[in-house]
PDB file of C-alpha atoms in Angstrom:
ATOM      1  CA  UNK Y 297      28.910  71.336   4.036  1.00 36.00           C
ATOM      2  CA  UNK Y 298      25.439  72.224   4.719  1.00 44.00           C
ATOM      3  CA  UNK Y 299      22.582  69.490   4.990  1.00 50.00           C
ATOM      4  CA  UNK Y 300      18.860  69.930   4.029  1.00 72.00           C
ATOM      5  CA  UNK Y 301      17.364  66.291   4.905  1.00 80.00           C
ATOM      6  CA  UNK Y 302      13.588  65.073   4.868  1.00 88.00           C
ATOM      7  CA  UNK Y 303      13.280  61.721   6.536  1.00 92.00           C
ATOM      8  CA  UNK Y 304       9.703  60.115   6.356  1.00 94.00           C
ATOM      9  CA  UNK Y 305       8.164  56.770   7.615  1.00 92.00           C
ATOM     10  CA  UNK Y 306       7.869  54.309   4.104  1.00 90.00           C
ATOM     11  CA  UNK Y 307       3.954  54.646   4.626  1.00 90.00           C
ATOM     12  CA  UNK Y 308       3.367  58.360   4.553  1.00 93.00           C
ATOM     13  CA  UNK Y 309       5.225  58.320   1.167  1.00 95.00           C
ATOM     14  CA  UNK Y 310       4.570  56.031  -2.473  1.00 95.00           C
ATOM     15  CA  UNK Y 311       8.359  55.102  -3.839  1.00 95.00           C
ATOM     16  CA  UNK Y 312       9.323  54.295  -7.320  1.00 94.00           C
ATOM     17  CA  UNK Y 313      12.886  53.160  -8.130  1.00 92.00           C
ATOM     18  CA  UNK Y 314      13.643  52.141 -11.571  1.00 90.00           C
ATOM     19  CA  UNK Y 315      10.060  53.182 -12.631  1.00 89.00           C
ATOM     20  CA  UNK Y 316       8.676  50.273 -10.506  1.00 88.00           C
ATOM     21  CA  UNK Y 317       6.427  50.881  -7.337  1.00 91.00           C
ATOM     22  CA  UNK Y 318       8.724  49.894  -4.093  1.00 88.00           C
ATOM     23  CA  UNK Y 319       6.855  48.651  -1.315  1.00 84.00           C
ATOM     24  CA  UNK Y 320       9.311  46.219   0.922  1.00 79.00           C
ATOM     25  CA  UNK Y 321       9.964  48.178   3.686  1.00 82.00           C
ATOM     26  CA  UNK Y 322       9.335  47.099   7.493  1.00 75.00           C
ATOM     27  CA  UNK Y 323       9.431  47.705  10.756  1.00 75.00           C
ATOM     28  CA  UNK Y 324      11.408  50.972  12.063  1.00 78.00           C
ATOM     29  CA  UNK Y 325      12.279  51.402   8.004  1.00 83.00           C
ATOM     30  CA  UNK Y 326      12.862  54.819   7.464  1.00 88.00           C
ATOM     31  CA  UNK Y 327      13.286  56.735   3.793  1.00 93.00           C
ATOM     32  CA  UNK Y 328      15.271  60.133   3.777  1.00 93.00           C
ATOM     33  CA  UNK Y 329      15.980  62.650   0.835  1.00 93.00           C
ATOM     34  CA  UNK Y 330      18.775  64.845   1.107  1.00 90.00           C
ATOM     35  CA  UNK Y 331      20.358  67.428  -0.437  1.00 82.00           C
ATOM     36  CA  UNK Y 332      24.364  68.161  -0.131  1.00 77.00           C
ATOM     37  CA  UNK Y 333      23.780  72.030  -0.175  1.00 67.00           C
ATOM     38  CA  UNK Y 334      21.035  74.482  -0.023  1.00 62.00           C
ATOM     39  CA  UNK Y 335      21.157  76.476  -3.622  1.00 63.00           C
ATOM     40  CA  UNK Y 336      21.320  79.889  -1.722  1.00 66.00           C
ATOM     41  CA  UNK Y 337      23.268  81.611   0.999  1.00 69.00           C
ATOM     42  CA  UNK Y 338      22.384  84.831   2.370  1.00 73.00           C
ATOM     43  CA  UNK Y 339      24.965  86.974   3.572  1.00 76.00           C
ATOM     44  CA  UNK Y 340      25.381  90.817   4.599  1.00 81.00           C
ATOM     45  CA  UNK Y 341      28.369  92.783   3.680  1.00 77.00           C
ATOM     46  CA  UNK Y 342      30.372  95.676   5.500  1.00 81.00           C
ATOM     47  CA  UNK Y 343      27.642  98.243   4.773  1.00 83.00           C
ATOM     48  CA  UNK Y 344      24.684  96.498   6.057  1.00 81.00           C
ATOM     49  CA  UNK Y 345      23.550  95.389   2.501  1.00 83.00           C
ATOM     50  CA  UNK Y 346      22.099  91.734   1.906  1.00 80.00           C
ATOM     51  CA  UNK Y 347      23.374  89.744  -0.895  1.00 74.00           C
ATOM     52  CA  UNK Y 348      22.675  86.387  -1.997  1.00 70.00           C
ATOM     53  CA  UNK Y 349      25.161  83.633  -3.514  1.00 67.00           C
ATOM     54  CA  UNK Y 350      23.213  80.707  -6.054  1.00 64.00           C
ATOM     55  CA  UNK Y 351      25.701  77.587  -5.224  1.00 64.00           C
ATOM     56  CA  UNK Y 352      24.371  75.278  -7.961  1.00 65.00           C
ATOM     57  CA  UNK Y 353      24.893  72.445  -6.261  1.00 71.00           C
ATOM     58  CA  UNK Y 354      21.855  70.674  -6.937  1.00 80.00           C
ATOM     59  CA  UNK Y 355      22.979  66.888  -6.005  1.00 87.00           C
ATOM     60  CA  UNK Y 356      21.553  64.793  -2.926  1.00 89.00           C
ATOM     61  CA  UNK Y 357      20.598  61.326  -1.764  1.00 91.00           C
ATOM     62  CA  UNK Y 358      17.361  59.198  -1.222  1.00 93.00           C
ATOM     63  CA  UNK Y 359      18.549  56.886   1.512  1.00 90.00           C
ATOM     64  CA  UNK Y 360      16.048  53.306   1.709  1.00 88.00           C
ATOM     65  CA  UNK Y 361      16.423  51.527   5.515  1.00 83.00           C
ATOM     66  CA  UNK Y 362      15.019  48.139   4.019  1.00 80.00           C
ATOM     67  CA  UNK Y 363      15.248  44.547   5.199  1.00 77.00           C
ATOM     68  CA  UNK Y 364      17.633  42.895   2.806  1.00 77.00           C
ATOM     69  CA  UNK Y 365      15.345  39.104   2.888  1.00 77.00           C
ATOM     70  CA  UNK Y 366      13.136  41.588   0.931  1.00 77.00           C
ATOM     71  CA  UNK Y 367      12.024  40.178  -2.474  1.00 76.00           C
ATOM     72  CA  UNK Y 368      13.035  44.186  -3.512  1.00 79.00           C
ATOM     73  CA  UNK Y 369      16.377  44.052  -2.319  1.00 79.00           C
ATOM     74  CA  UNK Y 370      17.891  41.729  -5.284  1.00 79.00           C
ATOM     75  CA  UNK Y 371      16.675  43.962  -7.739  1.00 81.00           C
ATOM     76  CA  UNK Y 372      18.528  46.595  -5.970  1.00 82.00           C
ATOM     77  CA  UNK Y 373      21.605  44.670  -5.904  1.00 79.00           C
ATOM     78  CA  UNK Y 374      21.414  44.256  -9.602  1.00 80.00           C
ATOM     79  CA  UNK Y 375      21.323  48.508  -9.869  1.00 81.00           C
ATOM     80  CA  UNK Y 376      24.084  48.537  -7.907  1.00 79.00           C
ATOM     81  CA  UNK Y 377      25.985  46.279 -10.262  1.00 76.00           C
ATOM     82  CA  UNK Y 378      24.602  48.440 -13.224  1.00 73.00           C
ATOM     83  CA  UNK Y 379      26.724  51.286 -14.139  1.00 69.00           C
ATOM     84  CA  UNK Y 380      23.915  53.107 -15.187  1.00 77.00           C
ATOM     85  CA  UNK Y 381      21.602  55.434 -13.576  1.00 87.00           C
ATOM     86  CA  UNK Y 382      17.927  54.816 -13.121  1.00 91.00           C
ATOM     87  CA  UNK Y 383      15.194  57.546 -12.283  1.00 95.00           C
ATOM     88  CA  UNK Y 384      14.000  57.631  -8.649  1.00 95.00           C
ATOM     89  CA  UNK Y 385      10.651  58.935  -6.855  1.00 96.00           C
ATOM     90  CA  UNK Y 386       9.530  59.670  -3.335  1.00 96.00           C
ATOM     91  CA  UNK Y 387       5.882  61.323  -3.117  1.00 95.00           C
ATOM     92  CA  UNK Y 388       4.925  62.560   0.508  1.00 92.00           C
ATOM     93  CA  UNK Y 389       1.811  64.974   0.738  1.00 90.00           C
ATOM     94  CA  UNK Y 390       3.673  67.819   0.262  1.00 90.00           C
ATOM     95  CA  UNK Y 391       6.520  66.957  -2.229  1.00 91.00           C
ATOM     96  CA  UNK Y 392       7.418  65.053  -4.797  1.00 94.00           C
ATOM     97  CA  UNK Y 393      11.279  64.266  -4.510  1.00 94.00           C
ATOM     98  CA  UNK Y 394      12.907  63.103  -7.857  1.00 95.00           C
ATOM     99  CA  UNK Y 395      15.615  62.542 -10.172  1.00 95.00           C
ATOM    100  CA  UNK Y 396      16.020  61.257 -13.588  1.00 95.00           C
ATOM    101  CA  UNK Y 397      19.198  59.524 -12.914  1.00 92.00           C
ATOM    102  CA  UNK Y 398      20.613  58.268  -9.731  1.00 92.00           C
ATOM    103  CA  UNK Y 399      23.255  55.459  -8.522  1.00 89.00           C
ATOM    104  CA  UNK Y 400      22.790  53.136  -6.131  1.00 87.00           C
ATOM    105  CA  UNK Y 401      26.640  54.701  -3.652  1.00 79.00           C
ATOM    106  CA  UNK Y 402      26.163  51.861  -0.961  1.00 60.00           C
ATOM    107  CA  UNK Y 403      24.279  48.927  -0.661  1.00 53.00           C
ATOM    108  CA  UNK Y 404      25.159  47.147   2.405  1.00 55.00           C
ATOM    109  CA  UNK Y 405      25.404  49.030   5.271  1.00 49.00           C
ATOM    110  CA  UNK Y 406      23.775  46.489   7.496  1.00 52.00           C
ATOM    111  CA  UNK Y 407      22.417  47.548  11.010  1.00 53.00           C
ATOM    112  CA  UNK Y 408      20.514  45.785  13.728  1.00 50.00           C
ATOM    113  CA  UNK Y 409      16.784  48.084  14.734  1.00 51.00           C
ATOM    114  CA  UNK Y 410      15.073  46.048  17.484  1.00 50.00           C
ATOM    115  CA  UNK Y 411      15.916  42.932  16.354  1.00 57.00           C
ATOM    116  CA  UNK Y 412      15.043  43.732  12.789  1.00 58.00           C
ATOM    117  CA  UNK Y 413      18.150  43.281  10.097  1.00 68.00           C
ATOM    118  CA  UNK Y 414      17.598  46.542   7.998  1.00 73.00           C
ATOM    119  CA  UNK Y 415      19.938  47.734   4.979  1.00 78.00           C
ATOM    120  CA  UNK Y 416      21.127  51.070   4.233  1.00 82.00           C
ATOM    121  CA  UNK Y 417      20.397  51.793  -0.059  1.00 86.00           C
ATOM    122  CA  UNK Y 418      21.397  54.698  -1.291  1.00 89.00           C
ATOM    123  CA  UNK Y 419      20.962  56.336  -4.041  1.00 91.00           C
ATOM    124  CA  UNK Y 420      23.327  59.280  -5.224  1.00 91.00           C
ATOM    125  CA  UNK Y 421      21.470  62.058  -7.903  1.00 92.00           C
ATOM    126  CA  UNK Y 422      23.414  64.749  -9.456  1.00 89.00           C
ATOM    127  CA  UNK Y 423      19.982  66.762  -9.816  1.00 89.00           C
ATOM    128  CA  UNK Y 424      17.486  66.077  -7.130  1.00 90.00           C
ATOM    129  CA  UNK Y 425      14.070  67.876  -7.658  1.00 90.00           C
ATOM    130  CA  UNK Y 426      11.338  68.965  -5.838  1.00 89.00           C
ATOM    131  CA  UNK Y 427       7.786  69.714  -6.743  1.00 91.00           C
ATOM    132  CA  UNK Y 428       4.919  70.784  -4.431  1.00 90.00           C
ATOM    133  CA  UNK Y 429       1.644  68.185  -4.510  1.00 87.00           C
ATOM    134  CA  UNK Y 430      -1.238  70.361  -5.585  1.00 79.00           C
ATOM    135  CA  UNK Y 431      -4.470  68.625  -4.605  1.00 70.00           C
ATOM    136  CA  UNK Y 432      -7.275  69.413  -7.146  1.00 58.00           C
TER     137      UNK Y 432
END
C-alpha cells in the first residue's frame, strides 16, 4: 500500500482538534498527515498508451508526537473514549490538512526522544482533505 506522508515541526503549523486550538507540543514533537493511498495510478498498457486508475481511497492519519503530562493530552484521552468522531485541522503555509470526522486509533504509544516522554495520537479520517493557502 502506497504512502503519501507530510511530517512538519508543531511550530510551522496552527492545529485544531475538536474545534479547539492545540498547542502542547514540545521538544522533538513532530505532527504528520498521511494518506493510505494516492487517488491515482498511472499506468501504460501493451500498446504504449497511458491510462489512469481513480482508487477512491481518500482515508489517512494526522499523527500528534505530544508529551502526555500535557494539560492537552486528557482531553485527548476523553476522544479516545468517545465513539464519535470529531473534526481535525493542520494549517502549514502551503496546506490546509482536514477532516470533518476522525477517531482517535491509538493513544499510547509511548516513546523515549532525548530524554523527553512523548506520545503517539492518532487520529484515523475516512476523508482527509487538502486545500492550498492562498495569501491575499
Amino acid at each position: 500500500m502506497q504512502l503519501t506522508q507530510h511530517t512538519f515541526d508543531p511550530w510551522e503549523v496552527a492545529v485544531q482538534i475538536d474545534g479547539l486550538p492545540f498547542t502542547d507540543f514540545g521538544t522533538g514533537d513532530k505532527v504528520a498527515v498521511a494518506w493510505n493511498n494516492d487517488n491515482v495510478t498511472d499506468s501504460v498498457d501493451n500498446n504504449g498508451n497511458g491510462k489512469s486508475a481513480i482508487n477512491h481511497d481518500h482515508s489517512g492519519t494526522f499523527t500528534f508526537s505530544i508529551d502526555p503530562n500535557a494539560a492537552n493530552y486528557a482531553h485527548l484521552i476523553d476522544l479516545a473514549n468517545n465513539l464519535t468522531g470529531v473534526p481535525v485541522s493542520v494549517t502549514s503555509s502551503f496546506a490546509h490538512f482536514h477532516t470533518d470526522s476522525a477517531r482517535i486509533t491509538r493513544p499510547t504509544d509511548t516513546t523515549l526522544n532525548a530524554e523527553y516522554p512523548s506520545v503517539s495520537v492518532v487520529f484515523k479520517a475516512s476523508v482527509l482533505q487538502v486545500d492550498p493557502v492562498t495569501t491575499a
